[in-house]
Coordinates of C-alpha atoms and ligand atoms in Angstrom, one line a residue:
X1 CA -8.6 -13.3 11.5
X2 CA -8.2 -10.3 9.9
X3 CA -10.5 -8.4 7.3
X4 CA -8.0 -6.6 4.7
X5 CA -9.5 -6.7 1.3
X6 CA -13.0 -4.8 0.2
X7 CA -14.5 -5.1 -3.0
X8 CA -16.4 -1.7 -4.1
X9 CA -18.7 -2.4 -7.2
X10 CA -18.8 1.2 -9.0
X11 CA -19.7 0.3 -12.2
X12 CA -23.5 1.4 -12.0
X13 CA -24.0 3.9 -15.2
X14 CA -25.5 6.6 -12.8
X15 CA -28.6 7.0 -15.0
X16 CA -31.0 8.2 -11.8
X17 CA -28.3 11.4 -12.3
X18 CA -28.1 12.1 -15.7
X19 CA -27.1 14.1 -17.2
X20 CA -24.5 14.7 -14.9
X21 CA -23.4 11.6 -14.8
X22 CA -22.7 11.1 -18.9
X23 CA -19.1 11.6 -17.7
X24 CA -18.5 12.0 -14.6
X25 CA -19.2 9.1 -12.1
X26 CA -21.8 9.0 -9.8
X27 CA -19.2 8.0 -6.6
X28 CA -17.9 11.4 -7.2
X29 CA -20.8 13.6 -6.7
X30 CA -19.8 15.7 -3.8
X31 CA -21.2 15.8 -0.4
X32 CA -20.5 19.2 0.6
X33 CA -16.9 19.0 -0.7
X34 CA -16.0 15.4 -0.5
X35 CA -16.9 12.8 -3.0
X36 CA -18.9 9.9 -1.9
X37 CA -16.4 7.3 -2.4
X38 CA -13.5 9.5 -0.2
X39 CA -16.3 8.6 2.7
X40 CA -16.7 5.2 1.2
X41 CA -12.5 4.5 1.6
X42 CA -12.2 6.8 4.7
X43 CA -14.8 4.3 6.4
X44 CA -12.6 1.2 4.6
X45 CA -9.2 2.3 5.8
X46 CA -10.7 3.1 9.9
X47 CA -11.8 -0.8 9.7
X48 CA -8.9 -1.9 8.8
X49 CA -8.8 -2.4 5.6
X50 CA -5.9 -2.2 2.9
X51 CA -6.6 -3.2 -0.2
X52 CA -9.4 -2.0 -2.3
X53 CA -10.8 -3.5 -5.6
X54 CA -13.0 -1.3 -7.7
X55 CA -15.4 -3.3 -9.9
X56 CA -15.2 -0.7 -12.2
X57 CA -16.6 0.1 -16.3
X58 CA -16.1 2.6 -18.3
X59 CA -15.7 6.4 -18.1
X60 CA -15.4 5.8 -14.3
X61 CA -11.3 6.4 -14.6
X62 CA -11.6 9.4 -12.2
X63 CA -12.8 7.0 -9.3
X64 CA -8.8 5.9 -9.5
X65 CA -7.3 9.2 -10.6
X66 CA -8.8 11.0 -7.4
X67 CA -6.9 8.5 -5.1
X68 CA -3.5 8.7 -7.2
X69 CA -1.2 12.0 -6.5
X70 CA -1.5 15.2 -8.7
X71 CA 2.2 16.5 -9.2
X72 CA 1.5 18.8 -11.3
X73 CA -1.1 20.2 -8.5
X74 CA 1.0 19.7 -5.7
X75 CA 4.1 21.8 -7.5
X76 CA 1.8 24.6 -8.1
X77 CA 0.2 24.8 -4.0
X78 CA 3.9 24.3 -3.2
X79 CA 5.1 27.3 -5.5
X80 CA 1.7 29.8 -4.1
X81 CA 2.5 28.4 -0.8
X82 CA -1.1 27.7 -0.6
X83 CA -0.5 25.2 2.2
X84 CA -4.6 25.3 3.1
X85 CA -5.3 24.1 -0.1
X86 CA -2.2 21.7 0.0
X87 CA -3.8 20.0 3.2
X88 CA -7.3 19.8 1.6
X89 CA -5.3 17.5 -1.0
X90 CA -3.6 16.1 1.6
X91 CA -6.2 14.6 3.2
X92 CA -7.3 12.3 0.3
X93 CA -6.6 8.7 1.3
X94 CA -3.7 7.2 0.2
X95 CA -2.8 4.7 2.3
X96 CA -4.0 1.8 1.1
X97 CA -3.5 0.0 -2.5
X98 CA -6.2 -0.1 -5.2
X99 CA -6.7 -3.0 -8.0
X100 CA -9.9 -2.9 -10.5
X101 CA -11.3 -5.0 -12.8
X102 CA -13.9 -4.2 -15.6
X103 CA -17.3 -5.3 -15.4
X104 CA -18.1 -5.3 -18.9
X105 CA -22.2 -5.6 -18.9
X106 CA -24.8 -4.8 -16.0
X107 CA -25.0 -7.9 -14.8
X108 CA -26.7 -7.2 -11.5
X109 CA -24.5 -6.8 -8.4
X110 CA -23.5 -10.9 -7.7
X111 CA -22.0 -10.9 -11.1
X112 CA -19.9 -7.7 -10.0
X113 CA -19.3 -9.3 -7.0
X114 CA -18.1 -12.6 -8.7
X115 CA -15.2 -10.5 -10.3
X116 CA -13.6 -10.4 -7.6
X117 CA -12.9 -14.4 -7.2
X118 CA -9.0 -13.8 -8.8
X119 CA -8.6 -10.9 -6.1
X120 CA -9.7 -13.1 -3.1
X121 CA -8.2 -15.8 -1.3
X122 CA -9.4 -15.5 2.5
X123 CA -11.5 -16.5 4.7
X124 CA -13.6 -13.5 4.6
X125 CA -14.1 -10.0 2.5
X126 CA -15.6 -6.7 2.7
X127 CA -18.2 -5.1 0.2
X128 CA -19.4 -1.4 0.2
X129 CA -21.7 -0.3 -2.1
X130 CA -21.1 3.5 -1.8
X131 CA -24.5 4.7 -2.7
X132 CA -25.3 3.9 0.8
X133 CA -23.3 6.4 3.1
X134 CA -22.7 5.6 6.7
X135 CA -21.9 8.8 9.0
X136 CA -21.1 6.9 12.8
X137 CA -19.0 7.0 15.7
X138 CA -17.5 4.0 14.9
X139 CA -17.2 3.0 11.5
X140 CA -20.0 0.3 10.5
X141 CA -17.7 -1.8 8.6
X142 CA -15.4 -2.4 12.1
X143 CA -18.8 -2.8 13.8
X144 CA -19.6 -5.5 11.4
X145 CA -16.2 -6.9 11.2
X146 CA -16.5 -7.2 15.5
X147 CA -19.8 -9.1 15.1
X148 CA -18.1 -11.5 12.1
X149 CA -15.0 -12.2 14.6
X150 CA -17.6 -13.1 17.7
X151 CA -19.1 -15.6 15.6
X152 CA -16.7 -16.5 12.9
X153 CA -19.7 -16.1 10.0
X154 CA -20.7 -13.6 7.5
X155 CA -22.5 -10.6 8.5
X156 CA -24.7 -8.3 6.4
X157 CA -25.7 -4.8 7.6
X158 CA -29.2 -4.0 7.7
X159 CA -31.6 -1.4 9.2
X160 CA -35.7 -1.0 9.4
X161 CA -36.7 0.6 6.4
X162 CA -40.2 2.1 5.9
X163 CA -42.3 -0.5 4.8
X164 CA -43.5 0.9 1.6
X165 CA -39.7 0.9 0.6
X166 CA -39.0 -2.6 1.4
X167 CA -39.4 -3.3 -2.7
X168 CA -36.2 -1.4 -3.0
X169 CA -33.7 -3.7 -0.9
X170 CA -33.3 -7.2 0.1
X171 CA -35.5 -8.2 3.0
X172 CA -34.4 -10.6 5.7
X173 CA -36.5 -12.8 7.8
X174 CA -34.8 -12.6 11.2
X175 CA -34.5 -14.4 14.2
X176 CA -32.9 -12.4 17.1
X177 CA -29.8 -13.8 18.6
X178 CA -28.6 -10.8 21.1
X179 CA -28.9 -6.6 20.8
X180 CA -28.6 -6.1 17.1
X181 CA -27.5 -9.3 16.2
X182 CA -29.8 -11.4 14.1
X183 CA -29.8 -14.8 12.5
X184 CA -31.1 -14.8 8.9
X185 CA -34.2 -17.2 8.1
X186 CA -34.4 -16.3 4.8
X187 CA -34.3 -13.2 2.2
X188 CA -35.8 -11.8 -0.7
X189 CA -34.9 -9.4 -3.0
X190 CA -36.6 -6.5 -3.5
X191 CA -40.3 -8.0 -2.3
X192 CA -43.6 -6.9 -2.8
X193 CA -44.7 -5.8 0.9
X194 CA -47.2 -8.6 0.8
X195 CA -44.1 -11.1 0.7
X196 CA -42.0 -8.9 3.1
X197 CA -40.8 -11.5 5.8
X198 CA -39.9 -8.1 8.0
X199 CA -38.8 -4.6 7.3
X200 CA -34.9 -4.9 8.0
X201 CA -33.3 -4.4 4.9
X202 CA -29.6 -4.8 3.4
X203 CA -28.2 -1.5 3.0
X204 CA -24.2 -1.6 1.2
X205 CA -22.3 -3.0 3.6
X206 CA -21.4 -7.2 3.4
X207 CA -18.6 -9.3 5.1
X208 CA -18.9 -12.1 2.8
X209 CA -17.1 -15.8 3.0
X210 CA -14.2 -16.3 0.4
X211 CA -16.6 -19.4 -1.3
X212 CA -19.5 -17.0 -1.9
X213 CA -18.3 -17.0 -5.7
X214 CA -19.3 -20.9 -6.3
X215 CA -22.8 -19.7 -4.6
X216 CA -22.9 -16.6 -7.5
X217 CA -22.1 -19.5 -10.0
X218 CA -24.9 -21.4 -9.2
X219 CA -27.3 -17.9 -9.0
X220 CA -30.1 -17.8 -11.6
X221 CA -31.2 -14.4 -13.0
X222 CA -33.7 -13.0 -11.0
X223 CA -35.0 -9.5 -9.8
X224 CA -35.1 -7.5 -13.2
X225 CA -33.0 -10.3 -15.0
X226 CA -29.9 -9.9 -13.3
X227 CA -27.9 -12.1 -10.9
X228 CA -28.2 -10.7 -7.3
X229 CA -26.2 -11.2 -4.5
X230 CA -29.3 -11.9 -2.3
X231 CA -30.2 -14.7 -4.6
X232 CA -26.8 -16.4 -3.9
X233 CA -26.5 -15.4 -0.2
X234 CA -29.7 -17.6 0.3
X235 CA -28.3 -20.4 -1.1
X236 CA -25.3 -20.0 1.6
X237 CA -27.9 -19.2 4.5
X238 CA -29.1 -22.8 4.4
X239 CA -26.0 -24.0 4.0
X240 CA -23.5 -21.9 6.2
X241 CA -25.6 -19.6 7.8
X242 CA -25.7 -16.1 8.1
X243 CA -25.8 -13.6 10.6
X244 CA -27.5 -9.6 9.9
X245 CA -26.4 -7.2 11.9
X246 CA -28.0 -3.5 12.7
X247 CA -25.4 -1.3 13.0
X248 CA -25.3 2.0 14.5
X249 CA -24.9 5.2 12.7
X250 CA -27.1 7.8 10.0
X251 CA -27.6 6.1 6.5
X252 CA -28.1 8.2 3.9
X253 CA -28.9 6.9 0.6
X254 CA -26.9 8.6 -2.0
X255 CA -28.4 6.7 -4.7
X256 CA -31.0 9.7 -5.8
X257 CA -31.8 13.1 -6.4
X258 CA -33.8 13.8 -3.4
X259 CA -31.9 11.4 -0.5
X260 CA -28.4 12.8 -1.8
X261 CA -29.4 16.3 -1.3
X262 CA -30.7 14.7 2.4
X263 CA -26.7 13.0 2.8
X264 CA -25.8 16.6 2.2
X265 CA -27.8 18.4 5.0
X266 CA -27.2 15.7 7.2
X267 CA -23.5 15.9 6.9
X268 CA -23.7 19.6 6.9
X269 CA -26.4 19.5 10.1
X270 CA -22.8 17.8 11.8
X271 CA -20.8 21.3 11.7
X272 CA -22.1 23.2 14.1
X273 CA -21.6 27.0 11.4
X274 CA -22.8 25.2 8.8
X275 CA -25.9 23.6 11.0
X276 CA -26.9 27.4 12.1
X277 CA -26.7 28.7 8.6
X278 CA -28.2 26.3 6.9
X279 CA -31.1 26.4 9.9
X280 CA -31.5 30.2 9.0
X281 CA -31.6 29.6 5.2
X282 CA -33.8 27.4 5.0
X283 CA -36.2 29.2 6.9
X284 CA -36.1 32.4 4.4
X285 CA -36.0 29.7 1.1
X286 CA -39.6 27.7 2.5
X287 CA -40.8 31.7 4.9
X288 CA -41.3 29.1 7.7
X289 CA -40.5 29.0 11.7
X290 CA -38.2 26.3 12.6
Ligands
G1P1 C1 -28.7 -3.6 -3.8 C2 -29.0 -5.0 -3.3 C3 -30.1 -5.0 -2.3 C4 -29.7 -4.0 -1.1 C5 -29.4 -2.6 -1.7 C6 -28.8 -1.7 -0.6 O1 -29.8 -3.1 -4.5 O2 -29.3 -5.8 -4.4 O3 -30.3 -6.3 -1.8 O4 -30.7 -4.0 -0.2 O5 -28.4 -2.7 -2.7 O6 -28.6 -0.4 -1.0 P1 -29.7 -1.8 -5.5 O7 -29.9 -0.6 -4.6 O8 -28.4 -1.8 -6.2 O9 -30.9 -2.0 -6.5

């Protein structure tokens, strides 16, 4: 069976960025010269997918706008005959359809996840959650989406996280089936390390079950008041079961200041130019030897 639909929740307010992000969305912050959420779709599209829902709010139109064509733009390259610049344009996704729906309060991310119940009717979905960017060989969502078709359940993508950062994620308690394949126990969100059951945390990537939305009803507030997906995914675990999966590939958190500035020397540390001169220049910003 075949994964076609994601849901992308981008209706987080941004405020770790402000003031930046009073108007312009979060998602678009560039790394290097791409916005996050072209990574996000390029990574959807390579798995297969080809519709995207946007669980979107307000102010975040240019999240849609970026993905729709420019005429205007395009007749003015075309006129200059600025054909690099045309191909830069050019290589903004566009194959693949985009829906969204308005999320009107921060309900926490199950209850932006629960939007999506009018938009799914299969077996199984995608979720991104594009502060968390991927750079691998292989797409992680087709990684996931291999795992999910070997054993026909949902799959969550997780990776070891330094300990004193497991209060930032949801925590699984594994049970190893095969090479990064792991059966989940049980979870937590966002744990003190005392109650950690391990260090493998969710990071934004979910291959959830077309039903999840009667576990989101049944989801009590929890972590900071809000409904969280972890909360409801539990409730499935005992029922359904669930299956983590560490994938392969860099994970940069593009969530704040000092890790998106990390996604952007990592991405740039990939070009080889860029890699030497940013080598050199950082060695006359901090006088040191690398
Ligand atoms: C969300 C999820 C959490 C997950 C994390 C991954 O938390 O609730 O389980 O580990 O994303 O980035 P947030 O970062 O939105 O607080």
């Amino acid at each position: 069976m075949k994964i076609k639909k994601a849901v992308i929740p981008v209706a987080g307010l941004g405020t770790r960025f402000l003031p930046y992000t009073k108007v312009v969305p979060k998602e678009m912050l560039p790394v290097w010269d791409i916005p996050i959420i072209q990574f996000i779709i390029e990574e959807a599209i390579n798995s297969g997918i080809e519709s995207v829902l946007f669980v979107t709010s307000k102010e975040k139109y240019s999240i849609e706008d970026y993905f729709d064509r420019n005429f205007y733009l395009e007749y003015f390259l075309n006129k200059n005959k600025d054909k690099e610049k045309l191909s830069v344009l050019n290589r903004i996704p566009q194959n693949f359809r985009i829906y969204s729906v308005r999320q009107k309060e921060a309900r926490g991310l199950g209850d932006a996840i629960l939007h999506a119940e009018d938009f799914i009717a299969e077996e199984f979905f995608a979720v991104f959650l594009p502060d968390d960017l991927i750079f691998s060989q292989k797409p992680v969502m087709k990684q996931m989406i291999e795992v999910m078709e070997n054993y026909n359940k949902p799959v969550l993508g997780v990776e070891k996280v330094p300990w004193k950062m497991v209060n930032s994620y949801g925590i699984i308690k594994p049970r190893k089936i095969k090479k990064r394949i792991f059966e989940i126990l049980d979870m937590i969100e966002k744990p003190d390390i005392k109650d950690a059951f391990s260090n493998l945390g969710v990071v934004g990537r979910y291959i959830l079950p077309g039903n999840i939305f009667s576990f989101i009803k049944k989801t009590k507030p929890g972590v900071k008041g809000e409904i969280q997906i972890t909360d409801s995914l539990r409730i499935l675990m005992k029922e359904q079961g669930i299956l983590a999966y560490e994938f392969e590939g860099i994970r940069c958190d593009t969530g704040n200041k000092y890790d998106y500035l990390l996604a952007i020397l990592t991405y740039a540390s990939m070009h080889k130019e860029l890699r030497k001169k940013i080598k050199r220049d950082i060695k006359k910003i901090f006088k040191i030897n690398l």
